[in-house]
Short mmCIF file of C-alpha atoms and ligand atoms in Angstrom, two decimals:
data_model
loop_
_atom_site.label_atom_id
_atom_site.label_comp_id
_atom_site.label_asym_id
_atom_site.label_seq_id
_atom_site.Cartn_x
_atom_site.Cartn_y
_atom_site.Cartn_z
CA MET A 1 129.94 87.65 92.92
CA LYS A 2 127.50 90.48 92.42
CA ILE A 3 128.22 93.85 93.99
CA VAL A 4 125.36 95.75 95.57
CA VAL A 5 125.49 99.31 96.87
CA LEU A 6 123.09 99.94 99.77
CA LYS A 7 122.48 103.55 100.78
CA PHE A 8 120.74 104.47 104.03
CA GLY A 9 119.23 107.90 104.62
CA GLY A 10 119.19 109.90 107.84
CA THR A 11 115.95 108.51 109.27
CA SER A 12 117.08 104.95 108.46
CA VAL A 13 120.08 105.42 110.78
CA GLY A 14 118.30 107.91 113.07
CA SER A 15 118.69 105.95 116.31
CA VAL A 16 120.55 103.03 117.82
CA ASP A 17 117.52 100.83 117.19
CA ARG A 18 117.32 101.94 113.57
CA ILE A 19 121.00 101.09 113.12
CA LYS A 20 120.40 97.61 114.53
CA LYS A 21 117.54 97.23 112.05
CA ILE A 22 119.51 98.27 108.98
CA CYS A 23 122.38 95.99 109.99
CA ARG A 24 119.88 93.14 109.72
CA ILE A 25 119.03 94.37 106.21
CA ILE A 26 122.74 94.44 105.32
CA SER A 27 123.14 90.97 106.76
CA SER A 28 120.27 89.67 104.60
CA PHE A 29 122.20 90.75 101.48
CA LYS A 30 125.36 89.03 102.74
CA LYS A 31 123.33 85.87 103.24
CA LYS A 32 122.29 86.09 99.59
CA LYS A 33 126.01 85.87 98.76
CA LYS A 34 126.40 89.43 97.56
CA GLN A 35 129.35 91.74 97.96
CA VAL A 36 127.89 94.67 99.87
CA VAL A 37 129.06 98.28 99.95
CA VAL A 38 127.18 100.52 102.37
CA ILE A 39 126.80 104.31 102.08
CA SER A 40 125.30 106.19 104.97
CA SER A 41 123.92 109.66 105.64
CA ALA A 42 124.28 111.28 109.05
CA MET A 43 121.73 110.34 111.71
CA SER A 44 118.67 112.49 111.08
CA GLY A 45 118.86 115.97 112.56
CA VAL A 46 122.63 115.88 113.05
CA THR A 47 123.58 117.84 109.92
CA ASN A 48 120.94 120.47 110.72
CA ASP A 49 122.31 120.85 114.26
CA LEU A 50 125.83 121.37 112.98
CA ILE A 51 124.64 123.99 110.51
CA LYS A 52 122.76 125.76 113.29
CA LYS A 53 125.93 125.93 115.40
CA SER A 54 127.93 127.41 112.53
CA LYS A 55 125.29 130.10 112.10
CA LEU A 56 125.41 130.97 115.79
CA LEU A 57 129.14 131.57 115.49
CA SER A 58 129.10 133.54 112.27
CA ASN A 59 126.53 134.66 109.76
CA ASN A 60 129.30 134.34 107.21
CA PHE A 61 130.86 131.04 108.30
CA ASN A 62 133.87 130.04 106.21
CA ASN A 63 132.74 127.58 103.52
CA ALA A 64 135.72 125.24 103.81
CA GLU A 65 135.22 125.01 107.58
CA TYR A 66 131.50 124.55 107.05
CA ASP A 67 132.28 121.44 104.98
CA ALA A 68 134.78 120.16 107.55
CA LEU A 69 132.06 120.62 110.16
CA VAL A 70 128.90 119.30 108.49
CA SER A 71 130.63 116.22 107.05
CA THR A 72 131.27 114.87 110.55
CA GLY A 73 127.76 113.44 110.98
CA GLU A 74 128.51 110.77 108.39
CA GLN A 75 131.71 109.70 110.19
CA VAL A 76 129.63 108.96 113.28
CA SER A 77 126.89 106.95 111.57
CA CYS A 78 129.36 104.91 109.49
CA ALA A 79 131.45 103.98 112.54
CA LEU A 80 128.30 102.97 114.42
CA ILE A 81 127.15 100.76 111.55
CA SER A 82 130.53 99.08 111.14
CA GLY A 83 130.82 98.54 114.89
CA ARG A 84 127.43 96.87 114.95
CA LEU A 85 128.29 94.70 111.93
CA ASN A 86 131.47 93.62 113.72
CA HIS A 87 129.36 92.76 116.75
CA LEU A 88 127.20 90.53 114.54
CA GLY A 89 130.33 88.73 113.38
CA TYR A 90 130.88 90.45 110.05
CA LYS A 91 134.15 91.82 108.78
CA SER A 92 133.45 95.51 108.29
CA ARG A 93 135.13 98.90 108.59
CA SER A 94 134.16 102.52 108.01
CA TRP A 95 135.75 104.58 105.24
CA GLN A 96 135.70 108.34 105.22
CA SER A 97 135.77 110.08 101.88
CA TRP A 98 139.47 110.94 102.14
CA GLN A 99 140.35 107.35 102.94
CA VAL A 100 138.67 105.95 99.83
CA PRO A 101 139.36 108.56 98.31
CA ILE A 102 136.30 110.25 96.80
CA LEU A 103 137.58 113.07 94.61
CA THR A 104 135.49 116.17 94.01
CA GLU A 105 135.78 119.39 92.09
CA GLY A 106 133.97 122.70 92.37
CA PRO A 107 133.28 125.03 95.28
CA TYR A 108 132.91 124.06 98.94
CA THR A 109 129.33 123.24 100.01
CA LYS A 110 128.39 122.29 96.44
CA ALA A 111 131.26 120.26 95.04
CA ARG A 112 130.65 117.42 92.58
CA ILE A 113 132.17 113.94 92.68
CA ASN A 114 134.31 113.38 89.60
CA LYS A 115 136.20 110.26 90.54
CA ILE A 116 136.24 107.52 93.15
CA ILE A 117 139.33 105.34 93.46
CA VAL A 118 137.80 101.96 94.20
CA LYS A 119 140.92 99.78 94.31
CA ASN A 120 141.05 99.38 98.08
CA LEU A 121 137.30 98.94 98.42
CA LEU A 122 137.41 96.13 95.86
CA LYS A 123 140.26 94.43 97.69
CA TYR A 124 138.28 94.58 100.92
CA LEU A 125 135.17 93.20 99.23
CA LYS A 126 137.19 90.25 97.90
CA LEU A 127 138.26 89.49 101.46
CA GLY A 128 134.60 89.31 102.42
CA GLY A 129 134.50 92.69 104.15
CA ILE A 130 131.67 95.20 104.20
CA PRO A 131 132.97 98.73 103.59
CA VAL A 132 130.75 101.41 105.12
CA VAL A 133 131.42 104.66 103.29
CA THR A 134 130.48 108.21 104.28
CA GLY A 135 127.99 109.83 101.93
CA PHE A 136 127.79 113.54 101.20
CA GLN A 137 131.53 114.27 101.40
CA GLY A 138 134.71 114.17 99.36
CA ILE A 139 138.08 115.84 99.10
CA ASN A 140 139.41 118.39 96.64
CA ASP A 141 142.85 118.83 95.06
CA LYS A 142 144.04 120.66 98.19
CA LEU A 143 143.14 117.52 100.18
CA ARG A 144 140.48 119.47 102.06
CA ILE A 145 137.06 118.06 102.86
CA THR A 146 134.21 119.11 100.61
CA THR A 147 130.48 118.42 100.70
CA ILE A 148 128.25 117.98 97.70
CA GLY A 149 124.99 119.68 98.73
CA ARG A 150 122.18 118.76 101.12
CA SER A 151 120.87 115.21 100.70
CA GLY A 152 124.05 114.46 98.75
CA SER A 153 124.47 110.91 100.02
CA ASP A 154 122.19 109.71 97.23
CA ALA A 155 124.65 111.13 94.72
CA THR A 156 127.56 109.46 96.55
CA ALA A 157 125.78 106.10 96.29
CA ILE A 158 125.10 106.54 92.59
CA MET A 159 128.66 107.60 91.77
CA LEU A 160 130.11 104.78 93.84
CA ALA A 161 127.83 102.31 92.04
CA LYS A 162 129.20 103.68 88.79
CA PHE A 163 132.90 103.51 89.67
CA ILE A 164 132.73 100.14 91.40
CA LYS A 165 130.56 98.78 88.56
CA ALA A 166 127.86 97.60 90.95
CA ASP A 167 125.11 95.33 89.73
CA GLU A 168 122.54 97.05 91.90
CA CYS A 169 122.09 100.34 93.78
CA ILE A 170 119.38 100.45 96.42
CA ILE A 171 118.40 103.65 98.22
CA PHE A 172 116.78 102.89 101.59
CA THR A 173 114.61 105.69 102.88
CA ASP A 174 111.52 106.34 105.00
CA VAL A 175 108.99 106.06 102.17
CA ASP A 176 108.41 102.83 100.32
CA GLY A 177 108.73 104.22 96.83
CA VAL A 178 107.47 106.75 94.32
CA TYR A 179 103.71 107.17 94.09
CA THR A 180 101.44 108.17 91.20
CA THR A 181 100.57 111.24 93.24
CA ASP A 182 100.99 112.37 96.85
CA PRO A 183 99.36 109.58 98.92
CA ARG A 184 98.69 111.97 101.79
CA GLN A 185 96.66 114.12 99.46
CA TYR A 186 94.91 111.39 97.51
CA LYS A 187 94.02 108.04 99.03
CA LYS A 188 93.90 106.13 95.76
CA ALA A 189 97.52 106.94 94.87
CA LYS A 190 99.44 103.83 93.84
CA LYS A 191 103.06 102.93 94.17
CA ILE A 192 104.85 103.07 90.81
CA LYS A 193 106.78 99.87 90.09
CA LYS A 194 109.08 101.29 87.43
CA ILE A 195 109.67 104.83 86.32
CA PHE A 196 111.98 106.38 83.71
CA TYR A 197 114.72 108.79 84.80
CA ASP A 198 113.09 111.62 82.85
CA GLU A 199 109.73 111.05 84.47
CA MET A 200 111.37 110.90 87.88
CA LEU A 201 113.19 114.14 87.16
CA GLU A 202 109.91 115.83 86.31
CA MET A 203 108.21 114.36 89.38
CA ALA A 204 111.10 115.43 91.61
CA SER A 205 111.33 118.95 90.28
CA LEU A 206 107.56 119.24 90.61
CA GLY A 207 107.63 118.49 94.27
CA SER A 208 107.73 114.72 94.75
CA LYS A 209 110.55 114.63 97.28
CA VAL A 210 111.70 111.02 97.19
CA MET A 211 115.04 111.78 95.59
CA GLN A 212 117.16 114.84 94.92
CA PRO A 213 116.82 115.79 91.20
CA THR A 214 120.60 116.14 90.80
CA SER A 215 121.12 112.54 91.96
CA VAL A 216 118.52 111.32 89.47
CA GLN A 217 120.40 113.30 86.83
CA ASP A 218 123.66 111.59 87.88
CA ALA A 219 121.97 108.20 87.65
CA LYS A 220 120.63 109.00 84.19
CA LEU A 221 123.97 110.27 82.87
CA ASN A 222 125.74 107.18 84.15
CA ASN A 223 122.97 104.75 83.34
CA ILE A 224 122.65 103.40 86.89
CA ASP A 225 119.32 101.82 87.77
CA ILE A 226 118.18 102.79 91.24
CA LYS A 227 115.80 100.98 93.51
CA VAL A 228 114.07 103.09 96.14
CA LYS A 229 112.84 101.11 99.16
CA SER A 230 111.78 101.60 102.72
CA SER A 231 114.09 100.50 105.52
CA PHE A 232 111.10 100.54 107.88
CA VAL A 233 108.83 98.03 106.19
CA SER A 234 109.74 95.16 103.95
CA LYS A 235 107.91 95.98 100.72
CA SER A 236 108.90 96.13 97.09
CA GLY A 237 109.94 99.64 96.12
CA THR A 238 110.19 101.64 92.90
CA LEU A 239 112.77 101.05 90.19
CA ILE A 240 114.11 104.17 88.47
CA GLY A 241 115.86 103.45 85.20
CA SER A 242 116.02 103.70 81.45
CA TYR A 243 114.15 101.18 79.45
CA LYS A 244 114.15 100.44 75.77
CA LYS A 245 110.58 99.22 75.78
CA SER A 246 107.61 100.74 77.51
CA PHE A 247 106.71 98.83 80.68
CA SER A 248 102.99 98.78 80.09
CA ASN A 249 100.34 100.57 78.15
CA GLN A 250 100.15 103.20 80.86
CA ILE A 251 100.39 106.59 79.17
CA ILE A 252 100.61 108.76 82.25
CA THR A 253 102.94 107.65 85.04
CA GLY A 254 102.21 110.25 87.67
CA ILE A 255 100.45 113.44 88.62
CA SER A 256 102.04 116.14 90.70
CA SER A 257 100.86 119.40 92.10
CA THR A 258 102.59 122.37 93.62
CA LYS A 259 101.70 124.58 96.53
CA ASN A 260 102.68 128.18 97.09
CA ASP A 261 102.66 129.43 93.53
CA ALA A 262 101.71 132.98 92.62
CA LYS A 263 100.62 134.42 89.28
CA ILE A 264 101.51 137.89 88.10
CA THR A 265 99.97 139.61 85.10
CA ILE A 266 101.36 142.79 83.63
CA ILE A 267 98.64 144.37 81.55
CA GLY A 268 99.26 146.70 78.64
CA VAL A 269 103.00 146.30 78.12
CA LYS A 270 104.47 147.80 74.95
CA ASP A 271 104.77 145.04 72.37
CA ARG A 272 108.26 145.37 70.98
CA PRO A 273 111.48 143.35 70.99
CA GLY A 274 113.34 143.24 74.27
CA VAL A 275 110.40 143.96 76.56
CA ALA A 276 110.17 140.47 78.03
CA ALA A 277 113.92 140.49 78.56
CA SER A 278 113.70 143.83 80.39
CA ILE A 279 110.99 142.44 82.65
CA PHE A 280 112.83 139.24 83.55
CA LYS A 281 116.37 140.57 83.85
CA PRO A 282 116.00 142.09 87.34
CA LEU A 283 114.12 138.97 88.48
CA SER A 284 116.91 136.69 87.35
CA LYS A 285 119.51 138.98 88.97
CA ASN A 286 117.61 138.57 92.23
CA LEU A 287 117.48 134.78 91.81
CA ILE A 288 113.71 134.75 91.48
CA ASN A 289 112.71 131.63 89.65
CA VAL A 290 110.12 132.26 86.96
CA ASP A 291 108.16 129.17 85.99
CA MET A 292 105.28 129.37 83.51
CA VAL A 293 105.12 132.30 81.09
CA VAL A 294 102.43 133.33 78.61
CA GLN A 295 102.04 136.40 76.49
CA ASN A 296 98.75 137.47 74.92
CA ILE A 297 98.66 139.68 71.88
CA SER A 298 96.15 142.48 72.32
CA SER A 299 93.81 143.29 69.49
CA ASP A 300 95.58 146.47 68.38
CA THR A 301 98.88 144.50 68.54
CA ARG A 302 100.82 147.46 69.98
CA GLU A 303 100.33 146.28 73.52
CA THR A 304 100.39 142.91 75.15
CA ASP A 305 99.67 141.25 78.50
CA LEU A 306 102.32 139.12 80.09
CA THR A 307 101.51 136.49 82.70
CA PHE A 308 104.02 134.43 84.64
CA THR A 309 104.27 132.39 87.83
CA ILE A 310 106.75 132.47 90.68
CA LYS A 311 106.90 131.08 94.19
CA ASN A 312 104.64 132.83 96.69
CA ASP A 313 107.63 133.79 98.85
CA ASP A 314 109.03 135.88 96.02
CA LEU A 315 105.85 137.84 95.40
CA LYS A 316 106.66 140.97 97.46
CA LYS A 317 110.12 141.24 96.00
CA THR A 318 108.89 140.69 92.46
CA GLU A 319 106.20 143.34 92.85
CA LYS A 320 108.82 145.81 94.03
CA LEU A 321 111.22 144.97 91.20
CA ILE A 322 108.53 145.49 88.58
CA ASN A 323 107.41 148.76 90.14
CA GLN A 324 110.98 150.03 90.21
CA ASN A 325 111.78 148.90 86.67
CA LYS A 326 112.21 152.06 84.58
CA LYS A 327 112.79 150.08 81.39
CA ILE A 328 109.16 149.05 81.06
CA SER A 329 105.80 150.79 81.01
CA TYR A 330 102.44 149.12 81.53
CA LYS A 331 98.86 149.89 82.44
CA LYS A 332 98.25 147.61 85.37
CA LEU A 333 99.80 144.93 87.51
CA SER A 334 97.67 142.15 88.96
CA PHE A 335 98.45 139.28 91.32
CA ASP A 336 96.91 136.02 92.32
CA LYS A 337 98.65 134.23 95.14
CA ASP A 338 96.34 131.28 95.48
CA VAL A 339 97.25 129.29 92.39
CA SER A 340 98.77 125.84 91.94
CA LYS A 341 100.31 123.97 89.08
CA VAL A 342 98.96 120.51 88.36
CA SER A 343 100.98 118.35 85.97
CA ILE A 344 100.56 114.99 84.32
CA ILE A 345 103.80 113.20 83.50
CA GLY A 346 104.56 110.22 81.29
CA VAL A 347 106.81 109.27 78.40
CA GLY A 348 103.78 107.54 76.89
CA MET A 349 102.40 110.91 75.80
CA ILE A 350 105.15 111.29 73.18
CA THR A 351 103.54 108.60 71.07
CA THR A 352 99.90 108.93 72.12
CA PRO A 353 97.74 111.63 70.56
CA GLY A 354 94.85 113.29 72.39
CA ILE A 355 96.31 113.51 75.88
CA THR A 356 96.02 117.29 76.05
CA TYR A 357 92.39 117.09 75.05
CA ARG A 358 91.64 114.40 77.64
CA MET A 359 93.27 116.43 80.37
CA PHE A 360 91.36 119.62 79.52
CA GLN A 361 88.09 117.73 79.08
CA ALA A 362 88.49 116.04 82.46
CA LEU A 363 89.11 119.38 84.17
CA ALA A 364 86.20 120.98 82.35
CA SER A 365 83.89 118.20 83.52
CA LYS A 366 84.59 119.39 87.07
CA LYS A 367 84.21 123.05 86.05
CA ILE A 368 87.86 123.78 86.82
CA ASN A 369 89.13 126.84 85.02
CA ILE A 370 92.61 126.70 83.46
CA LEU A 371 94.63 129.88 83.91
CA VAL A 372 97.92 129.01 82.20
CA ILE A 373 99.14 125.99 80.24
CA SER A 374 102.68 124.79 79.61
CA THR A 375 103.99 121.60 78.09
CA SER A 376 107.20 119.66 77.56
CA GLU A 377 107.72 116.43 75.68
CA ILE A 378 106.64 114.28 78.62
CA LYS A 379 104.59 116.67 80.75
CA ILE A 380 101.52 118.89 80.55
CA SER A 381 101.02 121.44 83.29
CA VAL A 382 98.07 123.67 84.01
CA LEU A 383 97.76 126.48 86.47
CA ILE A 384 94.50 126.47 88.40
CA SER A 385 93.06 128.05 91.50
CA SER A 386 94.53 126.34 94.59
CA LYS A 387 91.11 125.48 95.97
CA HIS A 388 90.55 123.09 93.03
CA VAL A 389 93.78 121.10 93.34
CA LYS A 390 92.36 118.10 95.19
CA LYS A 391 89.48 117.80 92.76
CA ALA A 392 91.80 118.17 89.76
CA VAL A 393 94.22 115.49 90.94
CA ALA A 394 91.33 113.12 91.61
CA VAL A 395 89.68 113.57 88.21
CA LEU A 396 92.99 113.27 86.33
CA HIS A 397 94.06 110.23 88.34
CA LYS A 398 90.84 108.58 87.28
CA GLU A 399 90.90 109.79 83.67
CA PHE A 400 94.38 108.31 83.11
CA LYS A 401 93.51 105.05 84.88
CA LEU A 402 95.93 105.41 87.77
CA ASP A 403 93.31 104.63 90.45
N1 LIG B 1 123.63 114.47 105.97
C1 LIG B 1 123.48 115.26 104.78
C2 LIG B 1 122.22 116.10 104.85
O1 LIG B 1 121.48 116.01 105.80
C3 LIG B 1 123.52 114.44 103.53
C4 LIG B 1 122.38 113.46 103.36
O2 LIG B 1 121.57 113.25 104.27
O3 LIG B 1 122.30 112.85 102.30
O4 LIG B 1 121.97 116.87 103.97
MG1 MG B 2 119.35 113.60 104.92
#
């Protein structure tokens, strides 16, 4: 019999009615003669509430106790699901991480799952039972509870699918899949049927929030195909996986855009080895994430201009750090806090020439000025003025036939 791992997110188990609904989904898989393992997040809002309480008690709350505290939401939702399944006549029980056990390593609040002992779960599946397992938590070698980072239940589902050798792993959430671009921003956005891990990773890190990038990374490393579906409406979702062949002749899979970027230009910096390092060292020490970087050579070649982007929130701090930096000298510092990065993503661009040209041409046709460009193997990003983002997404969506 095929094993399927079904993971439900916080909103999918957010109320008693929602739990009744997802138990019907679980039941539909049982009726298809599958062995079903369920992973659940905490009911939506619960983890946040627990975190809030810890902060009210201490602004330096002990990390091990934090994990013992915030992992409790999952115990509640799993027991509720199992209880309901029992009510419907199914054999089911909840399993907390330590009962499985789910073994983790690394620090409290951001541990990683390194092993799941599946022997007892398999036995229970053979008896026709439905194990309902807590996401987000594990235990360490001291037998203390750990958690694996916010939204970690996705990672639990993927790792469990790996260790139990599941045939399928379905992530039920409140959106019905991954879209070519943000559907709230652009009406003609389409649901993507299949997407490669690498494309998904780029989409996720560029702001498409369907799945946590680290969980996609886990899925990629372990070669687990993931289906993302809505638990609210019954529609086909998006399949995230690795594929030998291209799915279609689509070159670009998706377009993403960021908000809240800021651009900094340092004009007239001495052009000698080590200068860029001196500029970025204090930023990295202060955990300021630098994204795009370009350096222009000035005509006399003794000075250069350096431009880079950061998040808007970090602008004040960055300005201060550069002003205080005695290791560098420059003529002028300039800022632009209304910029956005627009990216086109697709593995198809590796083998298709002319994509860069088409992107720039499309933007030029709408008189959109490009401030900074950066590329990777499967992505081209441009920095533009924020007021042009909508227009840029629309023209690119059309140019690459995603409409
Ligand atoms: N309940 C945890 C959180 O809210 C884990 C999860 O939802 O996946 O972050
Ligand atoms: Mg959640």
